mmCIF file of C-alpha atoms and ligand atoms in Angstrom:
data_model
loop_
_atom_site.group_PDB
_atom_site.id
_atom_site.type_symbol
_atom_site.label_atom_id
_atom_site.label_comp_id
_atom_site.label_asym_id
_atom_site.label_seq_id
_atom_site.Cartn_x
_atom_site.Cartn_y
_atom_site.Cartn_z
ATOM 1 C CA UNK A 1 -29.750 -104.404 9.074
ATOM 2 C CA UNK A 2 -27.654 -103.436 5.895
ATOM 3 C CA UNK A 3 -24.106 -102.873 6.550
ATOM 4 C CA UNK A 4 -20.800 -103.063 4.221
ATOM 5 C CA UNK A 5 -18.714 -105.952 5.677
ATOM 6 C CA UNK A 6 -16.659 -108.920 5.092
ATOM 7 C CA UNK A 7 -16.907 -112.750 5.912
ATOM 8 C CA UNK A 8 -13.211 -113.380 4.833
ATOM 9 C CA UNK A 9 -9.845 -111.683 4.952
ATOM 10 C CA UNK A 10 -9.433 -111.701 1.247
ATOM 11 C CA UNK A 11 -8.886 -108.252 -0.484
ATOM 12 C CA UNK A 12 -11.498 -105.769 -0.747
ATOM 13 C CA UNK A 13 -12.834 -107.906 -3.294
ATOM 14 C CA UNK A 14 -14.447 -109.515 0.267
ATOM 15 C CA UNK A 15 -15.963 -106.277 1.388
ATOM 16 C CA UNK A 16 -19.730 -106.174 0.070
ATOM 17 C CA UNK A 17 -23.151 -105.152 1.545
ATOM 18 C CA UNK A 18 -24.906 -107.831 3.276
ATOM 19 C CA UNK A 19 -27.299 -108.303 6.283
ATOM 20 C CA UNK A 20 -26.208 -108.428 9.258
ATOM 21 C CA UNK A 21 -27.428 -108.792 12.762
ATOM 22 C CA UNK A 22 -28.945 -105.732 14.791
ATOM 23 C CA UNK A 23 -26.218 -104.994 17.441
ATOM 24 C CA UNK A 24 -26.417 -105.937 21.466
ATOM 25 C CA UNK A 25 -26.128 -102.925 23.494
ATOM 26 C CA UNK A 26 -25.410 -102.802 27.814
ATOM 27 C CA UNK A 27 -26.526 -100.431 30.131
ATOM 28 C CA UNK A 28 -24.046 -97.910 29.455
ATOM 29 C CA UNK A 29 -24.269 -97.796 25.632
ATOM 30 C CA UNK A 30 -26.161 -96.187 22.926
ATOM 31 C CA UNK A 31 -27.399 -97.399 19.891
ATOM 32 C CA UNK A 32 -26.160 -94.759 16.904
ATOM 33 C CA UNK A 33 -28.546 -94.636 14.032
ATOM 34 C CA UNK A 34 -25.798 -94.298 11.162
ATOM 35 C CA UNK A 35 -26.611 -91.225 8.681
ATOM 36 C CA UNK A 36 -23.247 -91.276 7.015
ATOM 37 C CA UNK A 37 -19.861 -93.205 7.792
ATOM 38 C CA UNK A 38 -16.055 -92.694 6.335
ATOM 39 C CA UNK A 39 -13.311 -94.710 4.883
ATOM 40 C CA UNK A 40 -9.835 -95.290 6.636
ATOM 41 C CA UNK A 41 -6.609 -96.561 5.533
ATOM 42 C CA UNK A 42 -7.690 -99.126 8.569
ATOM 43 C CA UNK A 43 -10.356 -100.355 6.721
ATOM 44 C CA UNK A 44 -7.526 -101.834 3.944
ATOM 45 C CA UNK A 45 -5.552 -103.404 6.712
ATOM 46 C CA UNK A 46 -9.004 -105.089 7.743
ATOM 47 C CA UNK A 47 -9.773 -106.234 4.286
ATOM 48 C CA UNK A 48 -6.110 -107.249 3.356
ATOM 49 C CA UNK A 49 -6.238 -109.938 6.397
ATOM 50 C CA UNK A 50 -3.073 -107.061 7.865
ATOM 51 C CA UNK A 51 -4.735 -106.799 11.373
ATOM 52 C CA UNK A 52 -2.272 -108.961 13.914
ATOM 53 C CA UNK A 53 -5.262 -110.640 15.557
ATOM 54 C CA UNK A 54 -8.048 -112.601 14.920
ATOM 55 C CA UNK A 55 -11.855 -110.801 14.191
ATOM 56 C CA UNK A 56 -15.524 -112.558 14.128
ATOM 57 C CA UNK A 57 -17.503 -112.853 10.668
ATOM 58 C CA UNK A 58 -19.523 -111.592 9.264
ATOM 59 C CA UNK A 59 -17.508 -108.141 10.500
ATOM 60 C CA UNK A 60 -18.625 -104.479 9.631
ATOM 61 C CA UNK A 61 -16.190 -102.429 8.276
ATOM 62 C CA UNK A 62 -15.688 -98.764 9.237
ATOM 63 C CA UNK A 63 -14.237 -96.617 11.995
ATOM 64 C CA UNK A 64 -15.970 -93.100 10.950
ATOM 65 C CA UNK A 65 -19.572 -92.118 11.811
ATOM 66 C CA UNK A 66 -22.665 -89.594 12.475
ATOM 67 C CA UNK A 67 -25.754 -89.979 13.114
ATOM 68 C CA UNK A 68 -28.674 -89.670 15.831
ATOM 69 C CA UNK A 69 -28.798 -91.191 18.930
ATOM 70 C CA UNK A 70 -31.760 -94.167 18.518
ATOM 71 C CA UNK A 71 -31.469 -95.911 22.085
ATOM 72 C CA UNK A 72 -29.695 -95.072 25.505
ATOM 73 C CA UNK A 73 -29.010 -97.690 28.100
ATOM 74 C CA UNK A 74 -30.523 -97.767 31.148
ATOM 75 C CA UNK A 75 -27.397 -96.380 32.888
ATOM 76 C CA UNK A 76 -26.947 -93.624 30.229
ATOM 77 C CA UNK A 77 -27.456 -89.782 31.473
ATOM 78 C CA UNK A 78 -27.085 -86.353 29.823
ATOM 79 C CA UNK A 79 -28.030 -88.095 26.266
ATOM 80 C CA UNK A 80 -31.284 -88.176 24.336
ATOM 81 C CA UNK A 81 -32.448 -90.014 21.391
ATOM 82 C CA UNK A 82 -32.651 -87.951 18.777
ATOM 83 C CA UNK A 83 -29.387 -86.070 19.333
ATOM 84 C CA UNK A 84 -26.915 -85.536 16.239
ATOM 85 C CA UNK A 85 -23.472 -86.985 17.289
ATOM 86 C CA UNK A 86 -20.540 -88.172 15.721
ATOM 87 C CA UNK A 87 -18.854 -91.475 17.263
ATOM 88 C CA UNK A 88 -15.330 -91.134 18.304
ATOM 89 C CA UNK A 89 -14.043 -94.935 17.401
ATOM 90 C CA UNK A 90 -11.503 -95.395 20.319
ATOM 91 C CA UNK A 91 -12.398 -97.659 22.928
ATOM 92 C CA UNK A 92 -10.731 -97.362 26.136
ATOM 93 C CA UNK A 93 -11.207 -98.987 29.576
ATOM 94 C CA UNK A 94 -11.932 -96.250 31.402
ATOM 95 C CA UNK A 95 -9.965 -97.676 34.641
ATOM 96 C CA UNK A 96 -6.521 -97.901 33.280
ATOM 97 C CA UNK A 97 -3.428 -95.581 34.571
ATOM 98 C CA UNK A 98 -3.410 -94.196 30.981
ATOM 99 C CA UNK A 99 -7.279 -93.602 31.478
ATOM 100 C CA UNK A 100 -7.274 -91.824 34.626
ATOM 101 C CA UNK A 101 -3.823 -89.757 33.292
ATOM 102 C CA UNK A 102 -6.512 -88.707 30.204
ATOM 103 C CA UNK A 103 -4.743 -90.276 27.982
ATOM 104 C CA UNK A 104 -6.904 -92.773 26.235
ATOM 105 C CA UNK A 105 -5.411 -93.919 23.132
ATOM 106 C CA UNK A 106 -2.875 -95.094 25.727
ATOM 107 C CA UNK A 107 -5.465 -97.335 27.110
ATOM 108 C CA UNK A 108 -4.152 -100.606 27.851
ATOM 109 C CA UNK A 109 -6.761 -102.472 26.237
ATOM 110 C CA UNK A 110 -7.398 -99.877 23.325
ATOM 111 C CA UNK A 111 -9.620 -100.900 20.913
ATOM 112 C CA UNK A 112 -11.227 -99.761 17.494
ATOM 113 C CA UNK A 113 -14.156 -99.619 15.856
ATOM 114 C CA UNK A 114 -14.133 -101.520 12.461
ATOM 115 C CA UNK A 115 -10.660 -103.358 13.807
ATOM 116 C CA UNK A 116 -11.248 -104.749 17.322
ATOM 117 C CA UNK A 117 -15.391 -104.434 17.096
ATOM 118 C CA UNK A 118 -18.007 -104.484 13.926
ATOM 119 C CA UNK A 119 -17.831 -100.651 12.833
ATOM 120 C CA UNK A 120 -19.508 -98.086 11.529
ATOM 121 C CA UNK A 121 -20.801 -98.972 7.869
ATOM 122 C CA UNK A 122 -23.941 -100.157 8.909
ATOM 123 C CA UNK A 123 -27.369 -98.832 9.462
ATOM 124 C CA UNK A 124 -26.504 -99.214 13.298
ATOM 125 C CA UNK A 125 -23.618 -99.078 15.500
ATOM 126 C CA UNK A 126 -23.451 -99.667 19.346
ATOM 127 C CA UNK A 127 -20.929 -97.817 21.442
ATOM 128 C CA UNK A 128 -20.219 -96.789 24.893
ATOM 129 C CA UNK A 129 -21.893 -93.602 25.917
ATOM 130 C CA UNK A 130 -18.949 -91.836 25.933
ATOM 131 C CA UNK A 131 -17.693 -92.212 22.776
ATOM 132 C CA UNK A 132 -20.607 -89.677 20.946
ATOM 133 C CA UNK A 133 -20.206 -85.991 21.136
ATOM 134 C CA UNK A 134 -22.559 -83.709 19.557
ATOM 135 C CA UNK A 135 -20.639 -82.353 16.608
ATOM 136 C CA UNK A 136 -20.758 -78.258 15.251
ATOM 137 C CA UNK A 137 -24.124 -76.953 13.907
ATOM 138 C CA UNK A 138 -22.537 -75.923 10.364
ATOM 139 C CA UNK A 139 -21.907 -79.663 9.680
ATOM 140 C CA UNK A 140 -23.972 -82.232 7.696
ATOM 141 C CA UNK A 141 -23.952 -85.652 8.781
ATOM 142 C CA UNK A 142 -21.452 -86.834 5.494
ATOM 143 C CA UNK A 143 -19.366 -83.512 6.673
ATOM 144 C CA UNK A 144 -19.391 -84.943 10.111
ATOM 145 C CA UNK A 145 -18.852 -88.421 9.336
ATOM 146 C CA UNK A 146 -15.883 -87.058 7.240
ATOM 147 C CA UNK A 147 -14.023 -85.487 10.283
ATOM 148 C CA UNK A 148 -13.614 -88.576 12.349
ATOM 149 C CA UNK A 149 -10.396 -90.308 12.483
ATOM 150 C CA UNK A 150 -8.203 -87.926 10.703
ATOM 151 C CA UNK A 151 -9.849 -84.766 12.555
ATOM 152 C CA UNK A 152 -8.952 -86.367 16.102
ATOM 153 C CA UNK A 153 -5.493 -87.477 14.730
ATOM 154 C CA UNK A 154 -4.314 -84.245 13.189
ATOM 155 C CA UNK A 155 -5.436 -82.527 16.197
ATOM 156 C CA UNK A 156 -3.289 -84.270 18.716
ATOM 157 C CA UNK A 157 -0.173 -84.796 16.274
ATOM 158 C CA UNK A 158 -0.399 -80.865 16.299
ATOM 159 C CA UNK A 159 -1.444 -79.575 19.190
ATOM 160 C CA UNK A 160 -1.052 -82.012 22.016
ATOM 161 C CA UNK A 161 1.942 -84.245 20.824
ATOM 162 C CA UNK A 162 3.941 -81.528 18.265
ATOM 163 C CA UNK A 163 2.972 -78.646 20.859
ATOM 164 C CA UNK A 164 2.723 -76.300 17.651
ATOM 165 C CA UNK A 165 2.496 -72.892 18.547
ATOM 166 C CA UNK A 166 1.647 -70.137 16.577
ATOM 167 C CA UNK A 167 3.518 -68.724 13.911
ATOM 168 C CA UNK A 168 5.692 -71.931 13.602
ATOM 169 C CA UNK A 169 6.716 -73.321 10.532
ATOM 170 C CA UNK A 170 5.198 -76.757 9.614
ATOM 171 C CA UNK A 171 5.624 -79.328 7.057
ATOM 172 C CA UNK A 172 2.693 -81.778 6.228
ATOM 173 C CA UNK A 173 3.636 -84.691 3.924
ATOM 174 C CA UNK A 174 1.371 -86.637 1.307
ATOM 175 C CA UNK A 175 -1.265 -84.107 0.902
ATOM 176 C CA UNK A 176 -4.588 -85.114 -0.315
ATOM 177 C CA UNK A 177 -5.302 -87.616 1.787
ATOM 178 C CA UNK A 178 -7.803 -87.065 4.920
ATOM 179 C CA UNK A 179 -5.046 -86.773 7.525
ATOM 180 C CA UNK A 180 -3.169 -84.105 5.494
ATOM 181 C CA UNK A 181 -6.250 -82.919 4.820
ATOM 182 C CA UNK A 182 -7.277 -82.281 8.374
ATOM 183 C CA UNK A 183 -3.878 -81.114 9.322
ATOM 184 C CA UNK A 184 -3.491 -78.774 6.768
ATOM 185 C CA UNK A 185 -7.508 -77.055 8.222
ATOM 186 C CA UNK A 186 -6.011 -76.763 11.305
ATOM 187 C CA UNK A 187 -2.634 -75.103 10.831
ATOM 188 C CA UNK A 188 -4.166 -72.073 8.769
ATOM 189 C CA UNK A 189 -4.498 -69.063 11.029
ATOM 190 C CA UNK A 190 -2.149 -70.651 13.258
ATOM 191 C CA UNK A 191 1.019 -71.812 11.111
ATOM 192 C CA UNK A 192 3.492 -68.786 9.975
ATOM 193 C CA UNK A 193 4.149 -71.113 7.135
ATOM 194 C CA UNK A 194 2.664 -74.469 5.736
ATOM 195 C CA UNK A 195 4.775 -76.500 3.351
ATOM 196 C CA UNK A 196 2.887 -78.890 1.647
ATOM 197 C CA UNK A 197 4.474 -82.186 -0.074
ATOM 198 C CA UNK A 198 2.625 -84.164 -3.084
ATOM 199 C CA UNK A 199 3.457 -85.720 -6.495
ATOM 200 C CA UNK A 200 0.529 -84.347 -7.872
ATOM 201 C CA UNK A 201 0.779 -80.772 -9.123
ATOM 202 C CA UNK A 202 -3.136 -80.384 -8.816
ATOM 203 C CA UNK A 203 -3.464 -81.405 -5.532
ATOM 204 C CA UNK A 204 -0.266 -78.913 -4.712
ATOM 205 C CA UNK A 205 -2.474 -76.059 -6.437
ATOM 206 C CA UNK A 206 -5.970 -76.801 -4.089
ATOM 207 C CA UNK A 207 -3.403 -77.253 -1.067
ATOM 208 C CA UNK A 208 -2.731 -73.285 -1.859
ATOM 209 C CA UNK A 209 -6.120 -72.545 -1.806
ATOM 210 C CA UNK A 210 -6.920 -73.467 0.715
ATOM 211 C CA UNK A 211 -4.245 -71.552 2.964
ATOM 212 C CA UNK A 212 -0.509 -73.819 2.322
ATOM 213 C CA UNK A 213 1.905 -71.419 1.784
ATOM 214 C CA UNK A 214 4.622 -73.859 -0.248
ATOM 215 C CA UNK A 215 4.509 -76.823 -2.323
ATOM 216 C CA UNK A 216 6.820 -79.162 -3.117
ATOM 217 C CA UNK A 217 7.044 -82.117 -5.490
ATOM 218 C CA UNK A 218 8.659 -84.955 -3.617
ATOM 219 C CA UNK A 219 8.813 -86.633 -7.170
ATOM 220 C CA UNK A 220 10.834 -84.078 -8.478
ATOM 221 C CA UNK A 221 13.367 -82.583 -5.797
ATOM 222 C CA UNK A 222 14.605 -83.563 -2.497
ATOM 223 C CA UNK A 223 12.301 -82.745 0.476
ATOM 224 C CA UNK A 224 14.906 -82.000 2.923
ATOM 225 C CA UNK A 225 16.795 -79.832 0.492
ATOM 226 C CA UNK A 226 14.251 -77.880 -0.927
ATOM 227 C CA UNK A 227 12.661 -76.633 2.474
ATOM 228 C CA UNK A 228 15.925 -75.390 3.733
ATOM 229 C CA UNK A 229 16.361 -73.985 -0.016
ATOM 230 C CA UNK A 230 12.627 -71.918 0.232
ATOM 231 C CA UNK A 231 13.738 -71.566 3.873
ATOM 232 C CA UNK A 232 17.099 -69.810 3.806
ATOM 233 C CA UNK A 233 18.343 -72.848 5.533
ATOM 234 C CA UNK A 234 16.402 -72.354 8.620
ATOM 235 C CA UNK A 235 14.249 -75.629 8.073
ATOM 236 C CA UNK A 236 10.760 -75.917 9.867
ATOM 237 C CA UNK A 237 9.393 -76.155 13.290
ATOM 238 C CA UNK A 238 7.660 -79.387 12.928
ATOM 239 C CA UNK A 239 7.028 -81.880 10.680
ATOM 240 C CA UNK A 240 3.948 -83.992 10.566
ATOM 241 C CA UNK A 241 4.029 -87.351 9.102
ATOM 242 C CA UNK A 242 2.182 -90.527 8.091
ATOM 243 C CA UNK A 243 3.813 -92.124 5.147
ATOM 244 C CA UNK A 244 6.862 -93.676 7.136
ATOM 245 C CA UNK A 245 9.103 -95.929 4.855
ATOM 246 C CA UNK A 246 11.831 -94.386 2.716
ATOM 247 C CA UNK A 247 10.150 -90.740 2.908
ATOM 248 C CA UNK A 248 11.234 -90.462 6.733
ATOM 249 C CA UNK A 249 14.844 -89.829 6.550
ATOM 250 C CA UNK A 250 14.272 -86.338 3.743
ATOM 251 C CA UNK A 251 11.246 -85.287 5.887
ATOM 252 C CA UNK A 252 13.509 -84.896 8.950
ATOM 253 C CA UNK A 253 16.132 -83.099 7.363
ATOM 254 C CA UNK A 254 13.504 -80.357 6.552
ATOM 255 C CA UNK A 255 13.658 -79.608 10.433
ATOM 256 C CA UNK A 256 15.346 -77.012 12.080
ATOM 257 C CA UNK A 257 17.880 -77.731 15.087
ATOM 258 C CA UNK A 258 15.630 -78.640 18.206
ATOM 259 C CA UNK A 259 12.690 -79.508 15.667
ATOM 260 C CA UNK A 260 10.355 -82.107 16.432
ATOM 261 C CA UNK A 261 8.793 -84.579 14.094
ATOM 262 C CA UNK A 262 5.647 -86.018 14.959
ATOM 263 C CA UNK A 263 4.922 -89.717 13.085
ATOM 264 C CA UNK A 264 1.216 -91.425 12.756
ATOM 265 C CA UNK A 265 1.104 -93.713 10.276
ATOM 266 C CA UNK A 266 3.806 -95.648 7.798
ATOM 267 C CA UNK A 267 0.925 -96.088 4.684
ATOM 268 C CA UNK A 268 4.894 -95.670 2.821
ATOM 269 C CA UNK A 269 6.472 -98.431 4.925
ATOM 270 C CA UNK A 270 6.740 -99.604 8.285
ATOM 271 C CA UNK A 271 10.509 -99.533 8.408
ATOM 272 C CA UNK A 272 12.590 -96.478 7.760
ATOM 273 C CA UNK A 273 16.444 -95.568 7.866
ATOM 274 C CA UNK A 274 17.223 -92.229 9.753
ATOM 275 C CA UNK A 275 20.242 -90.651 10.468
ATOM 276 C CA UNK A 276 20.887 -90.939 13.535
ATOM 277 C CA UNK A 277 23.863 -88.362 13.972
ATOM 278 C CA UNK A 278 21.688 -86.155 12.458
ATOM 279 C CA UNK A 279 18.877 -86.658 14.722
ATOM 280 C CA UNK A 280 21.496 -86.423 18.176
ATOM 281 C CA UNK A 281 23.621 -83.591 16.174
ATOM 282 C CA UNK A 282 20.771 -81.256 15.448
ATOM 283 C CA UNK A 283 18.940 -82.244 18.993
ATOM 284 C CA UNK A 284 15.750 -83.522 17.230
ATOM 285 C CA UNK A 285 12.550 -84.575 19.150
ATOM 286 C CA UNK A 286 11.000 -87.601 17.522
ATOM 287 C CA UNK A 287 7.623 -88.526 18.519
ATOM 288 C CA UNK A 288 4.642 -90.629 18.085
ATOM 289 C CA UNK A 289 1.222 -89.849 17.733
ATOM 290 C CA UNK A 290 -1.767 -92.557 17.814
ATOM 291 C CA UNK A 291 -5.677 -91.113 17.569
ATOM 292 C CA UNK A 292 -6.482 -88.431 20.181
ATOM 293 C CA UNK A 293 -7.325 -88.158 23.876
ATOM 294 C CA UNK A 294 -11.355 -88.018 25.025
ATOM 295 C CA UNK A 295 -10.069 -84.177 25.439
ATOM 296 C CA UNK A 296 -8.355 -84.228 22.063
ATOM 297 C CA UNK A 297 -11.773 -84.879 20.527
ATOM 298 C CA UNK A 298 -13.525 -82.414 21.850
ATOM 299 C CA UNK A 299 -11.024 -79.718 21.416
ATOM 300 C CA UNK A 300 -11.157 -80.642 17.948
ATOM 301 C CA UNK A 301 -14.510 -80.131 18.246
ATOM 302 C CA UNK A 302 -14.598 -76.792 19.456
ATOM 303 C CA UNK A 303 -11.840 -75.718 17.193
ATOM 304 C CA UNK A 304 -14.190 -77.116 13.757
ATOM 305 C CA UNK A 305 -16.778 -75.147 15.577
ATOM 306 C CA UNK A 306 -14.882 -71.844 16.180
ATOM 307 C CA UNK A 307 -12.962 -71.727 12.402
ATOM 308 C CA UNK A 308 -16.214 -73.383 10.684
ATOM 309 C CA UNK A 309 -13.800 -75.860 8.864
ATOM 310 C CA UNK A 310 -15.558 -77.724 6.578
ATOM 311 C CA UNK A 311 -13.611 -81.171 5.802
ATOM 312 C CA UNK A 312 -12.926 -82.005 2.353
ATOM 313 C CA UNK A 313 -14.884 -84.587 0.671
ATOM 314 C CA UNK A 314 -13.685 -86.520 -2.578
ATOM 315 C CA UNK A 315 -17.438 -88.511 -2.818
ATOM 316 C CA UNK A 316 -19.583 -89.564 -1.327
ATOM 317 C CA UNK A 317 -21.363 -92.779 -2.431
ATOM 318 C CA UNK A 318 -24.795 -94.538 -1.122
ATOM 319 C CA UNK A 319 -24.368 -98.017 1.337
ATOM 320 C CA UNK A 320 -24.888 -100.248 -1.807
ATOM 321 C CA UNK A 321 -22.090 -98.673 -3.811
ATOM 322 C CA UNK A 322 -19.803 -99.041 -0.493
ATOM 323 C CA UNK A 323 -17.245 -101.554 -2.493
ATOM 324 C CA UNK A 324 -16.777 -98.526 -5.164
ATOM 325 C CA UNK A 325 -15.873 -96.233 -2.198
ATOM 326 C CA UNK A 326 -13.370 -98.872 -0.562
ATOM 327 C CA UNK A 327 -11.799 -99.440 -3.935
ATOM 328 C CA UNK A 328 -11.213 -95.659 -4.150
ATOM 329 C CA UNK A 329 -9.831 -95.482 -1.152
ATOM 330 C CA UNK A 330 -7.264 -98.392 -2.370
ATOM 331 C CA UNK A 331 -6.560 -96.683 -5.665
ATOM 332 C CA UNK A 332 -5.174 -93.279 -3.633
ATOM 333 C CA UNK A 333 -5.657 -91.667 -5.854
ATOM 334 C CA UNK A 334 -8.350 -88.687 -4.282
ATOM 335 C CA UNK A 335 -8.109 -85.392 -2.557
ATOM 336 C CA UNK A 336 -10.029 -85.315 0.981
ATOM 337 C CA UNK A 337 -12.704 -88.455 2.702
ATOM 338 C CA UNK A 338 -14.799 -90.946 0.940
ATOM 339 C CA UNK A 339 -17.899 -90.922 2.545
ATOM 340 C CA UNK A 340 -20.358 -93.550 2.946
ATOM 341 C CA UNK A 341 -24.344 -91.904 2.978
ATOM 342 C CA UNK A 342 -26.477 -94.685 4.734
ATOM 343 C CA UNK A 343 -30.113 -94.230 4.259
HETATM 344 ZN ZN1 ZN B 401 -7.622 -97.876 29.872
#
């Protein structure tokens, strides 16, 4: 089968369609025919040789899919072939204390698609049987595809780790990139106020449209100062994160006392300076976020469903012109998913 993946850790000047070998499926598993798949930031860290273990080549790139069920194991109930599903990429034991608490991305022996095992840029993908979920009827398979990842993560940074009620205040950082993205959709109708972040003007202006209440450019003032400036000092409720790095420190002085800051991902830097008086001083909740729960994702789900959110695409490009879409997703330079159509 056709699938965008790499035989070397060497840039994404590695990543390129080839043919692979049909995947090997157990009892329990299903065989996803792939109608559309989505680019990570995790699918840089697999081409730039950044992942701290070793992987098999040739290996298939991608985390983010949707398709139709092809095959069910033997041992598989309550699924057809033929079903429209989108593949939730986190693989968990099942038999773990984090698994039987619910709380899967805890797993133990946690795994990804397109990290651990070949993903989901192929014309097939093999996963465990619970790991599809039929996805809302307003969706197309490269809308699908396109929720993924950033869909389950947004939802439990929110919701289950930043317990955001509504009517809160919330700051999203970096927007235009599928997490922001995602966690912007889900904070309208619920947020009081959104603040978005950017150093794009443009990107500010669509952020507006599409329900943000503030924008700031992080290029131009200070973070920190200008949300207690727009905020008569009050600061926000919660802040939700991904860039890490130098950004940290100005994004938690945007919170209120007794705020809490939720953190998944460090695409600015993996090591940041904080201050920690501040952070004891002003009684600030710090927390980590990592995908979502087998719960998360279908609360998510329902939530797409009941709002019709429709993620936002930046392009979508066919399975040969894969490399283009990985190099756009290197550049950064987009506003919502690149999305893989695999015919
Ligand atoms: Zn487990």
């Amino acid at each position: 089968m056709q699938a965008l993946a790499i035989e070397s850790k060497t840039g994404i000047e590695a990543a390129r369609v080839m043919d692979v070998a049909e995947p090997v499926c157990g009892p329990e598993d299903v065989v996803v025919r792939v109608r559309a798949a989505a680019f990570n930031h995790l699918d840089l860290w697999t081409v730039n040789g950044e992942l701290p273990f070793e992987i098999d080549y040739p290996f298939v790139l991608g985390a983010d899919g949707a398709g139709e069920v092809e095959v069910t194991g033997e041992r598989v109930r309550g699924i057809k072939p033929g079903a429209r599903v989108i593949v939730d990429p986190a693989l968990s034991c099942g038999r773990c204390e984090r698994c039987r608490a619910g709380e899967q991305s805890n797993c133990v022996s946690f795994e990804m698609l397109g990290e651990h095992r070949n993903g989901t840029m192929a014309q097939r993908v093999c996963v465990p049987a619970t790991n599809v979920y039929p996805f809302p009827d307003h969706l197309g398979f490269e809308q699908a595809a396109a929720l993924g990842v950033t869909s389950i993560t947004a939802y439990r940074m929110l919701f289950t780790r930043g317990r955001f009620r509504p009517g809160e205040w919330v700051l999203i950082t970096g927007i235009g990139g599928g997490l922001a993205l995602s966690l912007l959709q889900l904070s309208v109708g619920v947020a009081g106020r959104i603040f978005v972040t950017s150093s794009s003007p443009e990107k500010i202006e669509r952020a507006l449209q599409m329900g943000a209440t503030d924008g700031i450019d992080y290029k131009k003032v200070d973070v920190g100062k200008e949300v207690r400036r727009l905020t008569s000092k009050r600061g926000v409720d919660l802040v939700c994160d991904s860039a890490g790095g130098d950004t940290l420190d100005g994004s938690m002085r945007a919170l209120r006392p007794g705020g809490r800051i939720v953190i998944a991902g460090a695409t600015a830097g993996s090591k940041s300076t904080i201050d920690v008086r501040r952070l004891f001083w002003n009684q600030i909740e710090v927390i980590g976020s990592t995908m979502g729960s087998a719960s998360d994702v279908s609360d998510m789900l329902r939530m797409v469903a009941g709002a019709r959110i429709e993620p936002v695409i930046d392009r979508i490009v066919d399975l040969q012109d894969a490399p283009d879409g990985l190099a756009a997703m290197a550049a950064g330079d987009r506003f919502g998913k690149v999305v893989v159509r695999i015919a």
